[in-house]
Short mmCIF file of C-alpha atoms in Angstrom, two decimals:
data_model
loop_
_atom_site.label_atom_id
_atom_site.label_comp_id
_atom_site.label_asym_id
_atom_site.label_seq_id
_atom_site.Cartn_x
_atom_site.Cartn_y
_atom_site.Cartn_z
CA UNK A 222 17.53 1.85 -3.89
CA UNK A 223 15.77 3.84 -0.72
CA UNK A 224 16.27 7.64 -1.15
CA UNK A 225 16.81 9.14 2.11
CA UNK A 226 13.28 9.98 2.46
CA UNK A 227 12.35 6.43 2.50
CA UNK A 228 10.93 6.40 -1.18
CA UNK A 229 12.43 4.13 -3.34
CA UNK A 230 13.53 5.31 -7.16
CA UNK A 231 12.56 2.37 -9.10
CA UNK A 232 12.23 3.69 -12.58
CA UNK A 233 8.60 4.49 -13.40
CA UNK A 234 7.18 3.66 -9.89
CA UNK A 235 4.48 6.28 -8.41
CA UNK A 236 4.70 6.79 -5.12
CA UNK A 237 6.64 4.01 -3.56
CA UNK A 238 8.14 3.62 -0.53
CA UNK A 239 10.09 1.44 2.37
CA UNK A 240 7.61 0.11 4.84
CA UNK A 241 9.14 -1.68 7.51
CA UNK A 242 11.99 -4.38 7.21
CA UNK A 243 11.37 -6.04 4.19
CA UNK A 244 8.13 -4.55 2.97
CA UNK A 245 7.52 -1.51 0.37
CA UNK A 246 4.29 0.03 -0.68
CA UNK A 247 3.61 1.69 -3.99
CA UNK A 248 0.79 3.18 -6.32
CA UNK A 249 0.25 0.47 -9.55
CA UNK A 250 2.22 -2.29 -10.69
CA UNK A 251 1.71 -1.03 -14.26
CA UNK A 252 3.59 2.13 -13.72
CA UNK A 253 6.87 0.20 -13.53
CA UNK A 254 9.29 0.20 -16.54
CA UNK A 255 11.65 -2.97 -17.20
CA UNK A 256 14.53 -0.99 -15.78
CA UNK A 257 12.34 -0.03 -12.42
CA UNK A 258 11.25 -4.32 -12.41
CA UNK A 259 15.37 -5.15 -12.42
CA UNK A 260 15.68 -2.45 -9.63
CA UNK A 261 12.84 -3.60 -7.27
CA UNK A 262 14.57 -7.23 -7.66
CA UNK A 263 17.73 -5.97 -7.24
CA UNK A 264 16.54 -4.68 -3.90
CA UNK A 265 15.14 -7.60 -3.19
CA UNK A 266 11.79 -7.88 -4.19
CA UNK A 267 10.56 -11.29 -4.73
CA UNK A 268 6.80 -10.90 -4.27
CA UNK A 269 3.94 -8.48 -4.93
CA UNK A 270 1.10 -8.11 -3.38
CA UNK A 271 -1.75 -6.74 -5.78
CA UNK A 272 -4.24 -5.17 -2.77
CA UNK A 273 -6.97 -4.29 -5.62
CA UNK A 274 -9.87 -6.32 -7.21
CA UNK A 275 -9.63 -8.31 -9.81
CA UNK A 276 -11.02 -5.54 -12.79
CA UNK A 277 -8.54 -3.40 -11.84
CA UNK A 278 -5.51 -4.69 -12.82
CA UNK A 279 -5.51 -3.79 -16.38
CA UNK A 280 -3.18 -2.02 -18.41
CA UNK A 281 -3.56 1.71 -20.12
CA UNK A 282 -2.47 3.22 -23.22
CA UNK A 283 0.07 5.65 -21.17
CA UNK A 284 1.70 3.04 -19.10
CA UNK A 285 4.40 1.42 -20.39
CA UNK A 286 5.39 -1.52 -22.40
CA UNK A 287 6.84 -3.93 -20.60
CA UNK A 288 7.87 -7.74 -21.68
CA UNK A 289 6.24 -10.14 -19.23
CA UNK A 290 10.47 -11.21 -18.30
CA UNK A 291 10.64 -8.14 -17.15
CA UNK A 292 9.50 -9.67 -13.46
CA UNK A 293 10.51 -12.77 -14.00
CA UNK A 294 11.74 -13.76 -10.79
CA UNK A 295 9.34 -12.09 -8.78
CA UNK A 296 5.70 -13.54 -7.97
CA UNK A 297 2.64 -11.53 -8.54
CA UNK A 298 0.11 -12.76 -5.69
CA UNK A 299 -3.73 -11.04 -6.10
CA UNK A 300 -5.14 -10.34 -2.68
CA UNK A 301 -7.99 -7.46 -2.27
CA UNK A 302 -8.57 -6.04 0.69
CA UNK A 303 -12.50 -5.97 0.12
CA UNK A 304 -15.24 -7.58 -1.79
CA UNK A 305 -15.58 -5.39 -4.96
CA UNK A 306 -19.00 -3.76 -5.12
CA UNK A 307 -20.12 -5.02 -1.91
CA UNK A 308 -23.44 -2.69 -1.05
CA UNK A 309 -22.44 -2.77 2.72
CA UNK A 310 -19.25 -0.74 2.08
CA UNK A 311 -19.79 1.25 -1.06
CA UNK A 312 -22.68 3.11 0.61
CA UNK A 313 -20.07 4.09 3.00
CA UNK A 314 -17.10 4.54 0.68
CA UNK A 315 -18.35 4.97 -2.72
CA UNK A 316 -16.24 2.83 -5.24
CA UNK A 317 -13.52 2.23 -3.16
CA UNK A 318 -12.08 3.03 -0.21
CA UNK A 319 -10.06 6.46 0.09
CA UNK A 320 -10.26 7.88 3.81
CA UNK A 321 -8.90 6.36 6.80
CA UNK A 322 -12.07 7.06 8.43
CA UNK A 323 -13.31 3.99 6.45
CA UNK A 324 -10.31 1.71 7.22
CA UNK A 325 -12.26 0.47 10.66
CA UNK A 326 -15.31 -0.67 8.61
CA UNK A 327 -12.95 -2.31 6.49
CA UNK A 328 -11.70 -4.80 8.68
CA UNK A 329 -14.77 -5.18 10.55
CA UNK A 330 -16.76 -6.46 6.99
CA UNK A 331 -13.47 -8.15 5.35
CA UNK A 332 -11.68 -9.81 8.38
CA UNK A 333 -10.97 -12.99 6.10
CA UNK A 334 -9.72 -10.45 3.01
CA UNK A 335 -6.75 -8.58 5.25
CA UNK A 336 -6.21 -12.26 6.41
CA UNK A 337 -5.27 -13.34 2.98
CA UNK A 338 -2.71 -10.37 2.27
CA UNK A 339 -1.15 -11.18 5.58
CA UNK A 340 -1.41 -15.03 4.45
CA UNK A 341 0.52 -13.64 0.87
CA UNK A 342 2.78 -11.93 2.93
CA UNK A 343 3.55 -14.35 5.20
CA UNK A 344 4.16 -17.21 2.15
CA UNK A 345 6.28 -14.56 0.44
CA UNK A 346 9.01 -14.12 3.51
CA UNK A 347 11.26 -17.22 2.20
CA UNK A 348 11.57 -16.06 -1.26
CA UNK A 349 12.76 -12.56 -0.54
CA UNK A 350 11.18 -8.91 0.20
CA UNK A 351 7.68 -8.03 -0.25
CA UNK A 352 6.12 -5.30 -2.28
CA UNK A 353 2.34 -3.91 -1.61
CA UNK A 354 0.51 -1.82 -3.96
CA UNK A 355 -3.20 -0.94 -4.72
CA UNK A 356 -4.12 1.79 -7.32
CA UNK A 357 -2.94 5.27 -6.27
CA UNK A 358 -0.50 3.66 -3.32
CA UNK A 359 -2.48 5.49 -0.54
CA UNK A 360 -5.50 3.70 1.20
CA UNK A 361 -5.67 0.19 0.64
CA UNK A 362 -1.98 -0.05 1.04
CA UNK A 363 -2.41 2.41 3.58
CA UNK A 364 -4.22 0.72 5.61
CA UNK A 365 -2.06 -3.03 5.12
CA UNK A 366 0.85 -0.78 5.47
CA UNK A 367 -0.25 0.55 9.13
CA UNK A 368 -0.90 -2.63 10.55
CA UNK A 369 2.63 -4.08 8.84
CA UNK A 370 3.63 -0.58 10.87
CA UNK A 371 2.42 -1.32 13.96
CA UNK A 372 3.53 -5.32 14.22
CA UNK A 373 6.95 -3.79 13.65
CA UNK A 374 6.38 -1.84 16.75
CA UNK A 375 6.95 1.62 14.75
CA UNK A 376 5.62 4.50 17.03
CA UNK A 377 2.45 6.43 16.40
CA UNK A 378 4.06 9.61 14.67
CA UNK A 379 6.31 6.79 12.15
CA UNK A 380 3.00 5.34 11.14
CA UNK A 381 0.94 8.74 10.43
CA UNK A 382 3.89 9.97 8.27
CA UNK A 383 3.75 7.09 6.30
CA UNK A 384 0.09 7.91 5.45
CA UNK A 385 1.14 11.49 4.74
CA UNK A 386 3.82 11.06 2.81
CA UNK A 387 1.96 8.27 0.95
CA UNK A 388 -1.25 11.12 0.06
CA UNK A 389 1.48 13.61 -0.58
CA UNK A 390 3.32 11.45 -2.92
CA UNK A 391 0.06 10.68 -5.44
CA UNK A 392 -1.38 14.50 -4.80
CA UNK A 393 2.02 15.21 -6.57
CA UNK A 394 1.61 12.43 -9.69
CA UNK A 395 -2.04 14.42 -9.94
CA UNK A 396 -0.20 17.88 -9.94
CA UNK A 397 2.01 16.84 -13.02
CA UNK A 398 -0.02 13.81 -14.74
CA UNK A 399 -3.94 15.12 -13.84
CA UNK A 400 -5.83 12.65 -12.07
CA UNK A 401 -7.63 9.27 -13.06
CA UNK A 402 -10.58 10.25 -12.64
CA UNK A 403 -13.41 12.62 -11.09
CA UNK A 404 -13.22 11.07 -7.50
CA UNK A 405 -9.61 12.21 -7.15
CA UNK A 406 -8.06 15.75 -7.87
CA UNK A 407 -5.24 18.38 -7.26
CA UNK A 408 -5.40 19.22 -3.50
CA UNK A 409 -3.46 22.63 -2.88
CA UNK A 410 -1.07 22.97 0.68
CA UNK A 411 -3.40 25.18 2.07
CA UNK A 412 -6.28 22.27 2.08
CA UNK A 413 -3.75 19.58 1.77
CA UNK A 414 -2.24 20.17 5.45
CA UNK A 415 -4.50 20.54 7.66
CA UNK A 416 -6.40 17.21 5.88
CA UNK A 417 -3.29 15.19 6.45
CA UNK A 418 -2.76 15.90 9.78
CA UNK A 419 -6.55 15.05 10.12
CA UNK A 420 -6.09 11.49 8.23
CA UNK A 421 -2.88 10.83 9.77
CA UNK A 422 -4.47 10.50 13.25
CA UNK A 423 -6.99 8.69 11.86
CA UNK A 424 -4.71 5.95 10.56
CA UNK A 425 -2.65 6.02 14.15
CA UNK A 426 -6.46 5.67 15.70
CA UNK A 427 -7.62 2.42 13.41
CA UNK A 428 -4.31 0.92 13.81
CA UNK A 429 -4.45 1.56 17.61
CA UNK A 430 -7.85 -0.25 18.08
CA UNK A 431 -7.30 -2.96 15.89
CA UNK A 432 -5.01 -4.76 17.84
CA UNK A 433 -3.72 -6.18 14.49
CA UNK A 434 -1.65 -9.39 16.04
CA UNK A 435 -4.51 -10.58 17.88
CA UNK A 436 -7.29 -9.42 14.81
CA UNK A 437 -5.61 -11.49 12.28
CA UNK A 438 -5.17 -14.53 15.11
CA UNK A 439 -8.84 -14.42 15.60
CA UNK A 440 -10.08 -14.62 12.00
CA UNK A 441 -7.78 -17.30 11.13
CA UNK A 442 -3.76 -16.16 10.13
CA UNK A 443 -1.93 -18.84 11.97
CA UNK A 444 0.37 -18.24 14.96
CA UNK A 445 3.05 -20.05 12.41
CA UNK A 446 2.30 -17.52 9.44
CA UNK A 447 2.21 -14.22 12.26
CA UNK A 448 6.06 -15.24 13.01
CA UNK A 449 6.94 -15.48 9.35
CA UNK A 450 5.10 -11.77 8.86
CA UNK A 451 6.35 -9.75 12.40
CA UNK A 452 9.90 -12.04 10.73
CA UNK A 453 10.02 -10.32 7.53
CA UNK A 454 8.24 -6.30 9.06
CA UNK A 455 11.51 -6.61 11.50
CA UNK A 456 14.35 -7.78 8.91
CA UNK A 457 16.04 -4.69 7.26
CA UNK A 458 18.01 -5.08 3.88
CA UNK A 459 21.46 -4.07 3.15
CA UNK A 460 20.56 -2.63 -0.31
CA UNK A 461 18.17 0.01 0.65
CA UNK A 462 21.10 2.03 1.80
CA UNK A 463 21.01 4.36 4.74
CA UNK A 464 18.24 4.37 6.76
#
């Protein structure tokens, strides 16, 4: 069920949250208890999108056990938004991408990767809502999560929130859980602020320039499989409550 600050309290999930129509965003998959699987279906849910590579998707001691029914119903689709280890963008980004500032260079080396999660989401729109997620829930599904944003014609303030409330949400999980690792940490208000409002506008910017109907078009999504996504970033769903 949506809260009525457009995060969505699916037991375990970290840092999930309503997109646009029938798409959600959240930090990983793993996170999820049984209980939170049954309440993402019961919302809906019919695919995921898994935005990471491949290595990633692996399970640690704290998450939680979960019986492989537990999603049943609900198809897990694996589309990355970048070549893992590519030299090109790692001397930019390190290992992986976590600043908007990035998110340009993204889609101008990967043009056929953000195809194929638009190409997911587009195959997903029969079967029922769409869920995104990457690791942490902030950059690579911030960046999918902007352009979904902007083909739903959301203005430029909607989409920098969601960014914002997106960093805010896992800066929180790092407050009370630590973070993964040493590339990510605790950033206090006083920083925190003043670097949202800075990556915000960042995200609005990339978004802005993309053009993202007519960038996907050109490397390859079909006009066919752009109807089913704009479709499906339009349609809202009676169980997320109030809006």
């Amino acid at each position: 069920m949506k809260r009525a600050d457009g995060s969505m309290d699916w037991d375990g999930a970290v840092n999930a949250w309503h997109v646009a129509g029938g798409v959600y965003r959240m930090g990983r998959r793993e996170w999820l208890t049984g209980t939170g699987w049954k309440q993402a279906f019961d919302d809906g849910v019919r695919t995921v999108v898994d935005l990471r590579g491949p290595a990633e998707g692996r399970r640690r001691d704290t998450d939680p056990v979960v019986p492989a029914a537990a999603w049943a119903g609900i198809n897990v689709v694996q589309a990355p938004t970048e070549q893992p280890g590519d030299p090109r963008f790692t001397a930019l980004t390190g290992a992986y991408l976590n600043d908007p500032a990035h998110y340009a260079e993204n889609a101008r080396l990967f043009p056929e990767k953000l195809v194929g999660v638009f190409r997911a989401i587009a195959g997903a729109t029969p079967k029922g809502d769409v869920l995104l997620h990457c690791a942490a829930g902030r950059d690579r599904s911030g960046m999918v999560a902007a352009m979904v944003q902007d083909l739903a014609g959301d203005s430029d303030q909607d989409i920098a929130e969601g960014y914002r409330r997106a960093a805010r949400g896992i800066n929180e999980r790092y407050r009370t859980h630590g973070p993964p690792h040493d590339r990510e940490r605790y950033v206090e208000e006083h920083e925190l602020g003043p670097l949202l409002e800075q990556h915000g506008d960042a995200v609005v910017e990339f978004v802005r320039g993309l053009d993202t109907p007519n960038y996907l078009l050109a490397n390859g999504l079909s006009p066919a499989e752009l109807d089913a996504v704009l479709a499906i970033s339009h349609v809202r769903v009676d169980t997320m409550g109030p809006v």
